[in-house]
Amino acid sequence: MSLTVVANRVPIRATDNGWETSVGGLTTALLPVLEEQGGIWVGMGEEPDLPVRQPFPADDPDFLVRRVPLTEDELDGYYYGMANRVLWPLSHYMIQHLDLHEGFIETYRDVNRQFAEATLDESPTGDDEVIWIQDYHLMLAPRLIRQERPRATIGHFWHIPWPAMEVYRILPWARELLRGMLGCDLIGFHVEEYVENFKESARVLLGAEVSDHAVHFDGHTTRVEAHPIGIEVDRFEQMSEDEVVVEKAQKLRQRLGTEHIVIGIDRLDYTKGVLSRLEAFEQFLEENPEYHGRVSFYQIATPSRTKVESYQQLKREVDEAVGRINGQFARDNWVPVNYRYRTYTQFELCAFYRAADAALITPLRDGMNVVTQEFITATQNGVLILSELTGAAYLLPEALQVNPYDQNGLARSIKEALEMPDADRRERLTGLKQSVRELDVHRWAQAFLSSLTA
Ligand code: ADQ
């Protein structure tokens, strides 16, 4: 098999010590495959002076990085526009954030064509040619590649929810984008719900014929399957047991000085439910004065898509909510909400996971959410409060599941988590750890690739 991965971002970044592979689920899952057998990774070039072709590592290359250099206007239309202001809110049922600007789809078409051309330039032709495209940035590329390479094996993994057909059809370009995706041999989603939604979209909007796990359209069959993603379990387990992490977790507990710690860790994104989570914590404090001074909520938010106005507004609203809650409830040495707007390394995050008694992971929608899996792996006896509107909820039934739109229910779940008897905590956590181990990210990549090439 000769593998070409096509993704929005390349898997390497420049650091003070030279070029390094970047940290992240996708890179972790796919680099071992590329390192073992060689291959190509096609991704966007965000800055003009980066090389278009970069064998990596430079001294003894394992694979080739091929950049698609984008101008600032292209980046604005394709990434900040079509990806972040159209496909992202639509797929998460947040149609109030939709910005259906014609210029976005025009640039998106053009950039997808450039990605397809770069892939065709680099990927060796032949019967064992395998092309694996990632995510909602590249919906049109599969058909463009298929037109030139009818015999190539083309897969696509969609990392976010595929919405219900009635929501998807809001998109003026819904049919064109679906046809683009149906150039694939296999499309992967995290869970069956998204598989069903995709099939229904193809059936209703294109008149495609659908069967158990396939869509038949225009003389071509595309298989559609659920392949839930995981994390690198062994690495997270080792990091969370590292003595530096254990000590940092202890220090954090001492510094906060409360009996209970609840954490939230997210990119600052309106889909992650950070604001309603803060409001639920506020209600919890109003209703349960006996907990004043006894519980700290620690919310870490990574800056994300800061050029998009709705993200700037969310930041202001979160800042305001934190100020309001602390202004009302803080006393003596107790600060109810500790808020950090910055990025941490995974190693540092492990200390927070380990220090917490409960994690409040309450997205309004999320394709999977791997923070859940990181917390479960790192914690020793924590309780996971999990939104039922995530892919993870289907796979983690032992979590304390909540509807993130139900503020009363969320507030009650915080109390329930803090008061959960030890035996119940242990039993749930055993089940959760087992499920997370089975979801390991290396298995995810292998399972998808072996189905793609079967
Ligand atoms: P994301 O929306 O980015 O990914 P998620 O699955 O939660 O969502 O992964 C976030 C990653 O970023 C985690 O590894 C987490 O540790 C890290 N992270 C979060 N906050 C951080 C912080 N403050 N500092 C440092 N790191 C932080 C998309 C989909 C998800 C899907 C993944 C994988 O939206 O639903 O699970 O892809 O398919």
Short mmCIF file of C-alpha atoms and ligand atoms in Angstrom, two decimals:
data_model
loop_
_atom_site.label_atom_id
_atom_site.label_comp_id
_atom_site.label_asym_id
_atom_site.label_seq_id
_atom_site.Cartn_x
_atom_site.Cartn_y
_atom_site.Cartn_z
CA MET A 1 0.00 0.00 0.00
CA SER A 2 1.23 3.50 -0.79
CA LEU A 3 -0.48 5.96 1.57
CA THR A 4 -1.19 9.64 0.98
CA VAL A 5 -2.85 11.49 3.84
CA VAL A 6 -4.65 14.69 2.87
CA ALA A 7 -5.58 17.01 5.74
CA ASN A 8 -6.07 20.69 6.42
CA ARG A 9 -2.85 20.93 8.43
CA VAL A 10 0.55 19.33 7.94
CA PRO A 11 1.82 17.20 10.86
CA ILE A 12 5.06 19.11 11.50
CA ARG A 13 5.86 22.50 12.97
CA ALA A 14 8.90 24.73 13.34
CA THR A 15 10.24 25.06 16.90
CA ASP A 16 13.35 26.63 18.44
CA ASN A 17 15.01 23.21 18.03
CA GLY A 18 14.10 22.87 14.38
CA TRP A 19 11.20 20.97 12.79
CA GLU A 20 9.19 18.61 15.01
CA THR A 21 6.06 16.56 14.58
CA SER A 22 3.04 18.29 16.10
CA VAL A 23 1.06 16.84 18.99
CA GLY A 24 -2.51 15.82 18.29
CA GLY A 25 -4.74 12.81 17.78
CA LEU A 26 -4.48 12.65 14.02
CA THR A 27 -0.71 13.03 13.89
CA THR A 28 -0.30 10.45 16.64
CA ALA A 29 -2.48 7.97 14.81
CA LEU A 30 -1.13 8.38 11.30
CA LEU A 31 2.56 9.12 11.67
CA PRO A 32 3.49 5.61 12.81
CA VAL A 33 1.86 4.27 9.63
CA LEU A 34 3.75 6.75 7.43
CA GLU A 35 7.02 6.20 9.33
CA GLU A 36 6.76 2.46 8.90
CA GLN A 37 6.04 2.32 5.21
CA GLY A 38 6.76 5.82 3.90
CA GLY A 39 4.17 8.00 2.22
CA ILE A 40 3.00 11.53 1.71
CA TRP A 41 1.11 14.06 3.82
CA VAL A 42 -0.61 16.87 1.92
CA GLY A 43 -1.73 19.92 3.93
CA MET A 44 -2.09 23.66 3.64
CA GLY A 45 0.87 26.05 3.67
CA GLU A 46 -0.24 28.98 5.79
CA GLU A 47 2.89 31.07 5.37
CA PRO A 48 4.39 32.07 2.04
CA ASP A 49 8.03 31.16 2.66
CA LEU A 50 7.52 27.54 3.75
CA PRO A 51 8.81 24.90 1.33
CA VAL A 52 6.20 23.26 -0.90
CA ARG A 53 7.92 19.88 -0.64
CA GLN A 54 9.67 18.93 2.59
CA PRO A 55 11.02 15.42 3.19
CA PHE A 56 10.84 14.70 6.93
CA PRO A 57 12.99 14.23 8.94
CA ALA A 58 15.48 16.09 6.77
CA ASP A 59 18.50 13.84 7.50
CA ASP A 60 16.78 10.48 6.96
CA PRO A 61 13.27 11.07 5.60
CA ASP A 62 10.38 8.76 6.53
CA PHE A 63 7.75 10.59 4.52
CA LEU A 64 7.16 13.66 2.36
CA VAL A 65 5.25 16.74 3.49
CA ARG A 66 3.61 18.47 0.53
CA ARG A 67 2.17 21.91 1.21
CA VAL A 68 -0.59 23.63 -0.72
CA PRO A 69 0.48 27.28 -0.38
CA LEU A 70 -2.56 29.49 0.26
CA THR A 71 -2.85 33.25 -0.05
CA GLU A 72 -4.41 35.19 2.81
CA ASP A 73 -7.64 35.57 0.82
CA GLU A 74 -7.78 31.85 0.14
CA LEU A 75 -7.22 31.10 3.80
CA ASP A 76 -9.98 33.55 4.74
CA GLY A 77 -12.55 32.09 2.34
CA TYR A 78 -11.75 28.40 2.63
CA TYR A 79 -10.76 28.07 6.29
CA TYR A 80 -12.14 31.02 8.29
CA GLY A 81 -15.16 31.24 5.99
CA MET A 82 -16.46 27.96 4.59
CA ALA A 83 -14.95 25.62 7.19
CA ASN A 84 -15.37 27.71 10.36
CA ARG A 85 -18.43 29.82 9.59
CA VAL A 86 -20.50 27.42 7.50
CA LEU A 87 -19.67 23.73 7.87
CA TRP A 88 -18.66 23.86 11.55
CA PRO A 89 -21.81 25.60 12.90
CA LEU A 90 -24.12 23.67 10.56
CA SER A 91 -22.74 20.27 11.59
CA HIS A 92 -23.13 21.22 15.27
CA TYR A 93 -26.74 22.40 14.80
CA MET A 94 -25.75 26.00 15.56
CA ILE A 95 -27.48 27.64 12.65
CA GLN A 96 -27.53 31.00 14.43
CA HIS A 97 -23.77 31.16 13.69
CA LEU A 98 -24.12 30.34 9.96
CA ASP A 99 -22.73 32.84 7.48
CA LEU A 100 -23.76 31.68 4.01
CA HIS A 101 -21.54 33.91 1.95
CA GLU A 102 -21.22 32.93 -1.73
CA GLY A 103 -17.53 33.95 -1.77
CA PHE A 104 -16.76 31.22 0.80
CA ILE A 105 -17.92 28.33 -1.38
CA GLU A 106 -16.15 29.79 -4.40
CA THR A 107 -12.81 29.85 -2.58
CA TYR A 108 -13.53 26.45 -1.01
CA ARG A 109 -14.05 24.95 -4.50
CA ASP A 110 -10.80 26.44 -5.67
CA VAL A 111 -8.76 25.35 -2.63
CA ASN A 112 -10.20 21.81 -2.77
CA ARG A 113 -9.11 21.71 -6.41
CA GLN A 114 -5.60 22.78 -5.37
CA PHE A 115 -5.49 20.03 -2.71
CA ALA A 116 -6.67 17.48 -5.30
CA GLU A 117 -4.01 18.61 -7.78
CA ALA A 118 -1.23 18.45 -5.18
CA THR A 119 -2.40 14.94 -4.24
CA LEU A 120 -2.46 13.83 -7.87
CA ASP A 121 1.02 15.30 -8.41
CA GLU A 122 2.55 13.44 -5.49
CA SER A 123 0.61 10.23 -5.02
CA PRO A 124 2.13 7.43 -7.10
CA THR A 125 -0.35 5.87 -9.53
CA GLY A 126 -0.89 2.15 -9.23
CA ASP A 127 -3.25 -0.44 -7.91
CA ASP A 128 -2.02 -0.08 -4.36
CA GLU A 129 -2.58 3.69 -4.24
CA VAL A 130 -4.46 4.64 -1.06
CA ILE A 131 -5.55 8.21 -0.36
CA TRP A 132 -6.98 9.09 3.05
CA ILE A 133 -8.63 12.51 3.24
CA GLN A 134 -9.51 14.13 6.58
CA ASP A 135 -12.45 16.19 7.68
CA TYR A 136 -14.91 18.84 6.60
CA HIS A 137 -12.30 21.11 5.02
CA LEU A 138 -12.03 18.76 2.07
CA MET A 139 -15.48 17.62 0.91
CA LEU A 140 -14.95 18.24 -2.80
CA ALA A 141 -11.45 16.77 -3.13
CA PRO A 142 -12.55 13.07 -3.22
CA ARG A 143 -14.58 13.43 -6.44
CA LEU A 144 -11.92 15.60 -8.08
CA ILE A 145 -9.30 12.93 -7.38
CA ARG A 146 -11.63 10.11 -8.44
CA GLN A 147 -12.22 11.75 -11.83
CA GLU A 148 -8.50 11.54 -12.60
CA ARG A 149 -7.76 8.24 -10.84
CA PRO A 150 -10.74 5.93 -11.23
CA ARG A 151 -8.85 2.99 -9.70
CA ALA A 152 -7.41 4.70 -6.62
CA THR A 153 -8.68 3.68 -3.18
CA ILE A 154 -10.03 6.85 -1.55
CA GLY A 155 -11.18 7.19 2.06
CA HIS A 156 -12.45 10.12 4.10
CA PHE A 157 -12.83 10.50 7.84
CA TRP A 158 -15.30 13.10 9.10
CA HIS A 159 -14.33 14.18 12.64
CA ILE A 160 -17.43 16.19 13.58
CA PRO A 161 -21.13 15.25 13.67
CA TRP A 162 -22.98 14.79 10.41
CA PRO A 163 -26.24 16.58 11.20
CA ALA A 164 -29.77 15.37 10.62
CA MET A 165 -30.74 15.60 6.94
CA GLU A 166 -33.24 18.41 7.62
CA VAL A 167 -30.42 20.51 9.08
CA TYR A 168 -27.83 19.55 6.45
CA ARG A 169 -30.20 20.53 3.63
CA ILE A 170 -30.20 24.15 4.84
CA LEU A 171 -26.87 24.47 3.06
CA PRO A 172 -27.39 25.93 -0.43
CA TRP A 173 -24.50 23.77 -1.69
CA ALA A 174 -25.62 20.60 0.10
CA ARG A 175 -25.95 18.46 -3.04
CA GLU A 176 -22.67 19.54 -4.62
CA LEU A 177 -20.75 18.80 -1.41
CA LEU A 178 -22.40 15.40 -1.01
CA ARG A 179 -21.47 14.49 -4.58
CA GLY A 180 -17.89 15.49 -3.74
CA MET A 181 -17.82 13.12 -0.76
CA LEU A 182 -19.30 10.27 -2.79
CA GLY A 183 -16.09 10.06 -4.83
CA CYS A 184 -14.82 7.96 -1.88
CA ASP A 185 -14.77 4.22 -1.42
CA LEU A 186 -15.19 4.55 2.34
CA ILE A 187 -16.39 7.38 4.58
CA GLY A 188 -15.85 7.05 8.34
CA PHE A 189 -17.75 8.76 11.15
CA HIS A 190 -17.41 8.36 14.91
CA VAL A 191 -20.82 6.79 15.56
CA GLU A 192 -23.78 5.17 13.79
CA GLU A 193 -25.99 8.24 14.28
CA TYR A 194 -23.81 10.22 11.86
CA VAL A 195 -23.66 7.28 9.42
CA GLU A 196 -27.46 7.20 9.34
CA ASN A 197 -27.71 10.98 8.93
CA PHE A 198 -25.26 10.90 6.02
CA LYS A 199 -27.09 8.08 4.26
CA GLU A 200 -30.41 9.87 4.72
CA SER A 201 -28.92 13.07 3.27
CA ALA A 202 -27.67 11.20 0.19
CA ARG A 203 -30.98 9.34 -0.21
CA VAL A 204 -33.22 12.39 0.04
CA LEU A 205 -31.08 15.08 -1.55
CA LEU A 206 -29.44 13.07 -4.35
CA GLY A 207 -31.95 10.26 -4.78
CA ALA A 208 -29.10 7.83 -4.05
CA GLU A 209 -29.86 4.23 -3.24
CA VAL A 210 -28.75 3.29 0.26
CA SER A 211 -28.21 -0.09 1.83
CA ASP A 212 -26.98 -1.26 5.22
CA HIS A 213 -23.60 0.49 5.26
CA ALA A 214 -23.32 1.90 1.75
CA VAL A 215 -24.55 4.57 -0.64
CA HIS A 216 -24.88 3.76 -4.34
CA PHE A 217 -24.78 6.80 -6.58
CA ASP A 218 -23.81 7.49 -10.17
CA GLY A 219 -22.50 3.98 -10.77
CA HIS A 220 -20.21 4.04 -7.73
CA THR A 221 -20.58 2.52 -4.26
CA THR A 222 -19.33 4.36 -1.17
CA ARG A 223 -19.25 2.41 2.07
CA VAL A 224 -20.17 4.42 5.17
CA GLU A 225 -19.04 3.12 8.56
CA ALA A 226 -18.62 4.10 12.21
CA HIS A 227 -14.99 4.14 13.38
CA PRO A 228 -14.87 5.84 16.79
CA ILE A 229 -11.57 7.58 17.46
CA GLY A 230 -9.55 7.10 20.65
CA ILE A 231 -6.45 8.50 22.33
CA GLU A 232 -2.98 7.08 22.84
CA VAL A 233 -3.96 5.31 26.05
CA ASP A 234 -0.53 3.99 27.11
CA ARG A 235 1.09 7.40 26.74
CA PHE A 236 -1.62 9.18 28.73
CA GLU A 237 -1.45 6.52 31.41
CA GLN A 238 2.32 6.89 31.71
CA MET A 239 2.17 10.68 31.77
CA SER A 240 -0.49 10.71 34.47
CA GLU A 241 1.62 8.42 36.67
CA ASP A 242 4.79 10.44 36.21
CA GLU A 243 6.01 11.73 39.58
CA VAL A 244 6.16 15.32 38.31
CA VAL A 245 2.49 15.11 37.33
CA VAL A 246 1.52 13.51 40.66
CA GLU A 247 3.32 16.27 42.54
CA LYS A 248 1.79 19.03 40.41
CA ALA A 249 -1.67 17.58 41.05
CA GLN A 250 -1.05 17.57 44.81
CA LYS A 251 0.21 21.15 44.73
CA LEU A 252 -2.84 22.25 42.78
CA ARG A 253 -5.11 20.70 45.40
CA GLN A 254 -3.17 22.40 48.18
CA ARG A 255 -3.21 25.74 46.39
CA LEU A 256 -6.96 25.66 45.77
CA GLY A 257 -7.51 24.44 49.30
CA THR A 258 -11.01 23.08 48.74
CA GLU A 259 -12.38 19.63 49.48
CA HIS A 260 -13.61 19.19 45.88
CA ILE A 261 -12.25 20.21 42.46
CA VAL A 262 -14.31 20.11 39.28
CA ILE A 263 -12.56 20.74 35.94
CA GLY A 264 -13.53 21.75 32.44
CA ILE A 265 -10.99 21.60 29.58
CA ASP A 266 -11.88 22.71 26.06
CA ARG A 267 -10.97 24.77 23.06
CA LEU A 268 -12.88 27.99 23.56
CA ASP A 269 -15.62 27.18 21.05
CA TYR A 270 -19.35 27.88 21.24
CA THR A 271 -20.05 24.17 20.61
CA LYS A 272 -18.27 23.13 23.81
CA GLY A 273 -20.92 24.57 26.16
CA VAL A 274 -18.49 26.50 28.39
CA LEU A 275 -20.92 29.34 29.05
CA SER A 276 -23.91 27.19 29.99
CA ARG A 277 -21.60 25.09 32.16
CA LEU A 278 -20.55 28.21 34.09
CA GLU A 279 -24.19 29.22 34.46
CA ALA A 280 -25.00 25.75 35.80
CA PHE A 281 -22.16 26.00 38.31
CA GLU A 282 -23.52 29.39 39.37
CA GLN A 283 -26.97 27.84 39.91
CA PHE A 284 -25.37 24.99 41.86
CA LEU A 285 -23.75 27.54 44.18
CA GLU A 286 -27.02 29.45 44.59
CA GLU A 287 -28.92 26.30 45.49
CA ASN A 288 -26.28 24.68 47.68
CA PRO A 289 -24.79 27.21 50.10
CA GLU A 290 -23.31 24.36 52.15
CA TYR A 291 -20.77 23.95 49.32
CA HIS A 292 -19.52 27.53 49.48
CA GLY A 293 -15.81 27.44 50.25
CA ARG A 294 -15.72 23.67 49.66
CA VAL A 295 -15.60 23.34 45.87
CA SER A 296 -13.48 24.96 43.13
CA PHE A 297 -14.34 24.90 39.47
CA TYR A 298 -11.23 25.07 37.26
CA GLN A 299 -11.96 25.90 33.63
CA ILE A 300 -9.14 25.78 31.10
CA ALA A 301 -9.92 27.14 27.64
CA THR A 302 -7.50 27.11 24.71
CA PRO A 303 -7.72 30.13 22.43
CA SER A 304 -9.22 29.00 19.14
CA ARG A 305 -10.27 30.62 15.81
CA THR A 306 -9.71 34.01 17.39
CA LYS A 307 -10.18 35.80 14.06
CA VAL A 308 -13.86 34.80 13.92
CA GLU A 309 -16.24 37.32 15.51
CA SER A 310 -18.49 34.74 17.23
CA TYR A 311 -15.42 33.36 19.03
CA GLN A 312 -14.41 36.85 20.17
CA GLN A 313 -17.91 37.41 21.49
CA LEU A 314 -17.87 34.07 23.33
CA LYS A 315 -14.62 35.06 25.00
CA ARG A 316 -16.20 38.29 26.27
CA GLU A 317 -19.24 36.40 27.57
CA VAL A 318 -17.12 33.82 29.37
CA ASP A 319 -14.91 36.52 30.92
CA GLU A 320 -18.04 38.28 32.12
CA ALA A 321 -19.63 35.12 33.58
CA VAL A 322 -16.44 34.25 35.48
CA GLY A 323 -16.27 37.80 36.87
CA ARG A 324 -19.94 37.74 37.86
CA ILE A 325 -19.75 34.38 39.67
CA ASN A 326 -16.54 35.23 41.51
CA GLY A 327 -17.84 38.72 42.31
CA GLN A 328 -20.94 37.27 43.91
CA PHE A 329 -19.60 34.19 45.71
CA ALA A 330 -15.85 34.59 46.44
CA ARG A 331 -14.95 35.06 50.10
CA ASP A 332 -11.81 34.96 52.28
CA ASN A 333 -9.38 32.72 50.39
CA TRP A 334 -12.00 30.98 48.27
CA VAL A 335 -12.26 31.72 44.55
CA PRO A 336 -15.12 29.60 43.15
CA VAL A 337 -14.08 29.74 39.47
CA ASN A 338 -10.47 29.54 38.38
CA TYR A 339 -10.25 30.36 34.70
CA ARG A 340 -7.23 30.05 32.41
CA TYR A 341 -7.39 31.19 28.78
CA ARG A 342 -4.28 29.53 27.38
CA THR A 343 -2.85 26.35 25.93
CA TYR A 344 -1.19 23.69 28.06
CA THR A 345 0.91 20.71 27.03
CA GLN A 346 -0.71 17.30 27.34
CA PHE A 347 1.71 16.55 30.17
CA GLU A 348 0.48 19.63 32.07
CA LEU A 349 -3.15 18.76 31.38
CA CYS A 350 -2.61 15.37 33.03
CA ALA A 351 -1.97 17.11 36.36
CA PHE A 352 -5.37 18.83 36.13
CA TYR A 353 -7.09 15.57 35.17
CA ARG A 354 -5.45 13.85 38.09
CA ALA A 355 -6.23 16.59 40.63
CA ALA A 356 -9.94 16.72 39.80
CA ASP A 357 -12.78 14.90 41.58
CA ALA A 358 -15.05 15.43 38.61
CA ALA A 359 -14.82 16.61 35.01
CA LEU A 360 -17.68 18.63 33.56
CA ILE A 361 -17.62 17.93 29.83
CA THR A 362 -20.80 19.35 28.45
CA PRO A 363 -20.62 20.26 24.75
CA LEU A 364 -23.84 21.35 23.06
CA ARG A 365 -22.70 18.98 20.26
CA ASP A 366 -19.38 17.22 19.69
CA GLY A 367 -18.34 14.65 17.10
CA MET A 368 -16.57 12.57 19.73
CA ASN A 369 -14.73 14.65 22.39
CA VAL A 370 -11.44 13.08 23.37
CA VAL A 371 -10.95 15.19 26.52
CA THR A 372 -13.36 12.66 28.10
CA GLN A 373 -10.98 9.85 27.24
CA GLU A 374 -7.93 11.74 28.48
CA PHE A 375 -9.67 12.41 31.81
CA ILE A 376 -10.81 8.80 32.22
CA THR A 377 -7.30 7.53 31.54
CA ALA A 378 -5.60 9.95 33.93
CA THR A 379 -8.02 9.99 36.85
CA GLN A 380 -7.88 7.57 39.77
CA ASN A 381 -11.37 8.02 41.16
CA GLY A 382 -12.95 10.96 39.34
CA VAL A 383 -16.52 11.20 38.10
CA LEU A 384 -17.22 12.08 34.48
CA ILE A 385 -20.24 14.31 33.87
CA LEU A 386 -20.82 14.03 30.13
CA SER A 387 -23.13 15.69 27.65
CA GLU A 388 -25.41 13.19 25.96
CA LEU A 389 -25.02 15.19 22.72
CA THR A 390 -21.46 13.95 22.09
CA GLY A 391 -20.24 10.94 20.13
CA ALA A 392 -18.49 9.87 23.33
CA ALA A 393 -21.84 9.48 25.11
CA TYR A 394 -22.73 6.49 22.88
CA LEU A 395 -19.51 4.75 23.89
CA LEU A 396 -19.33 5.68 27.58
CA PRO A 397 -22.67 4.70 29.14
CA GLU A 398 -21.16 4.63 32.67
CA ALA A 399 -20.64 8.41 32.63
CA LEU A 400 -23.11 10.61 34.47
CA GLN A 401 -24.92 11.76 31.35
CA VAL A 402 -26.67 15.11 31.11
CA ASN A 403 -28.54 17.21 28.58
CA PRO A 404 -26.29 20.29 28.21
CA TYR A 405 -29.28 22.50 27.41
CA ASP A 406 -30.92 21.60 30.75
CA GLN A 407 -29.37 23.98 33.28
CA ASN A 408 -31.30 22.51 36.23
CA GLY A 409 -30.15 19.02 35.31
CA LEU A 410 -26.55 20.19 34.94
CA ALA A 411 -26.59 21.90 38.34
CA ARG A 412 -28.04 18.74 39.93
CA SER A 413 -25.41 16.56 38.24
CA ILE A 414 -22.59 18.55 39.91
CA LYS A 415 -24.06 17.77 43.35
CA GLU A 416 -24.65 14.14 42.38
CA ALA A 417 -21.02 13.78 41.23
CA LEU A 418 -19.62 15.30 44.42
CA GLU A 419 -21.80 13.09 46.60
CA MET A 420 -21.43 9.87 44.62
CA PRO A 421 -20.59 6.95 46.94
CA ASP A 422 -17.11 5.49 46.47
CA ALA A 423 -18.33 2.09 45.33
CA ASP A 424 -20.46 3.66 42.61
CA ARG A 425 -17.53 5.84 41.43
CA ARG A 426 -15.23 2.84 41.28
CA GLU A 427 -17.68 0.68 39.39
CA ARG A 428 -18.38 3.36 36.79
CA LEU A 429 -14.70 4.18 36.35
CA THR A 430 -13.75 0.54 35.80
CA GLY A 431 -16.24 0.34 32.92
CA LEU A 432 -15.10 3.67 31.50
CA LYS A 433 -11.40 2.77 31.59
CA GLN A 434 -12.16 -0.50 29.83
CA SER A 435 -14.07 1.26 27.02
CA VAL A 436 -11.34 3.89 26.55
CA ARG A 437 -8.68 1.20 26.28
CA GLU A 438 -10.66 -0.44 23.50
CA LEU A 439 -10.90 2.87 21.62
CA ASP A 440 -7.12 3.39 21.36
CA VAL A 441 -6.15 5.70 18.49
CA HIS A 442 -3.70 3.26 16.91
CA ARG A 443 -6.51 0.73 16.62
CA TRP A 444 -8.68 3.42 15.06
CA ALA A 445 -6.19 4.08 12.26
CA GLN A 446 -5.60 0.38 11.64
CA ALA A 447 -9.31 -0.46 11.63
CA PHE A 448 -10.13 2.34 9.17
CA LEU A 449 -7.25 1.51 6.85
CA SER A 450 -7.93 -2.20 6.85
CA SER A 451 -11.59 -1.61 6.02
CA LEU A 452 -10.57 0.89 3.31
CA THR A 453 -8.20 -1.54 1.66
CA ALA A 454 -10.30 -4.69 2.21
P1 ADQ B 1 -11.81 19.17 18.78
O1 ADQ B 1 -13.07 19.95 18.59
O2 ADQ B 1 -10.57 19.93 18.81
O3 ADQ B 1 -11.67 18.00 17.69
P2 ADQ B 1 -11.62 17.33 21.21
O4 ADQ B 1 -11.99 15.95 20.83
O5 ADQ B 1 -12.23 17.78 22.49
O6 ADQ B 1 -12.08 18.42 20.18
O7 ADQ B 1 -10.04 17.40 21.30
C1 ADQ B 1 -9.39 18.50 21.81
C2 ADQ B 1 -7.92 18.23 22.05
O8 ADQ B 1 -7.34 19.47 22.40
C3 ADQ B 1 -7.67 17.27 23.21
O9 ADQ B 1 -6.59 16.42 22.93
C4 ADQ B 1 -7.34 18.19 24.37
O10 ADQ B 1 -6.38 17.67 25.29
C5 ADQ B 1 -6.74 19.39 23.68
N1 ADQ B 1 -7.06 20.58 24.48
C6 ADQ B 1 -8.25 21.05 24.84
N2 ADQ B 1 -8.13 22.12 25.65
C7 ADQ B 1 -6.81 22.32 25.81
C8 ADQ B 1 -6.00 23.26 26.52
N3 ADQ B 1 -6.54 24.23 27.26
N4 ADQ B 1 -4.67 23.16 26.41
C9 ADQ B 1 -4.13 22.19 25.67
N5 ADQ B 1 -4.81 21.28 25.00
C10 ADQ B 1 -6.13 21.34 25.05
C11 ADQ B 1 -12.45 17.43 16.62
C12 ADQ B 1 -13.91 17.15 16.93
C13 ADQ B 1 -14.04 16.23 18.14
C14 ADQ B 1 -13.26 14.94 17.90
C15 ADQ B 1 -11.83 15.25 17.45
C16 ADQ B 1 -11.11 13.97 17.00
O11 ADQ B 1 -14.62 18.37 17.16
O12 ADQ B 1 -15.41 15.91 18.38
O13 ADQ B 1 -13.21 14.20 19.11
O14 ADQ B 1 -11.83 16.14 16.35
O15 ADQ B 1 -11.79 13.35 15.96
#
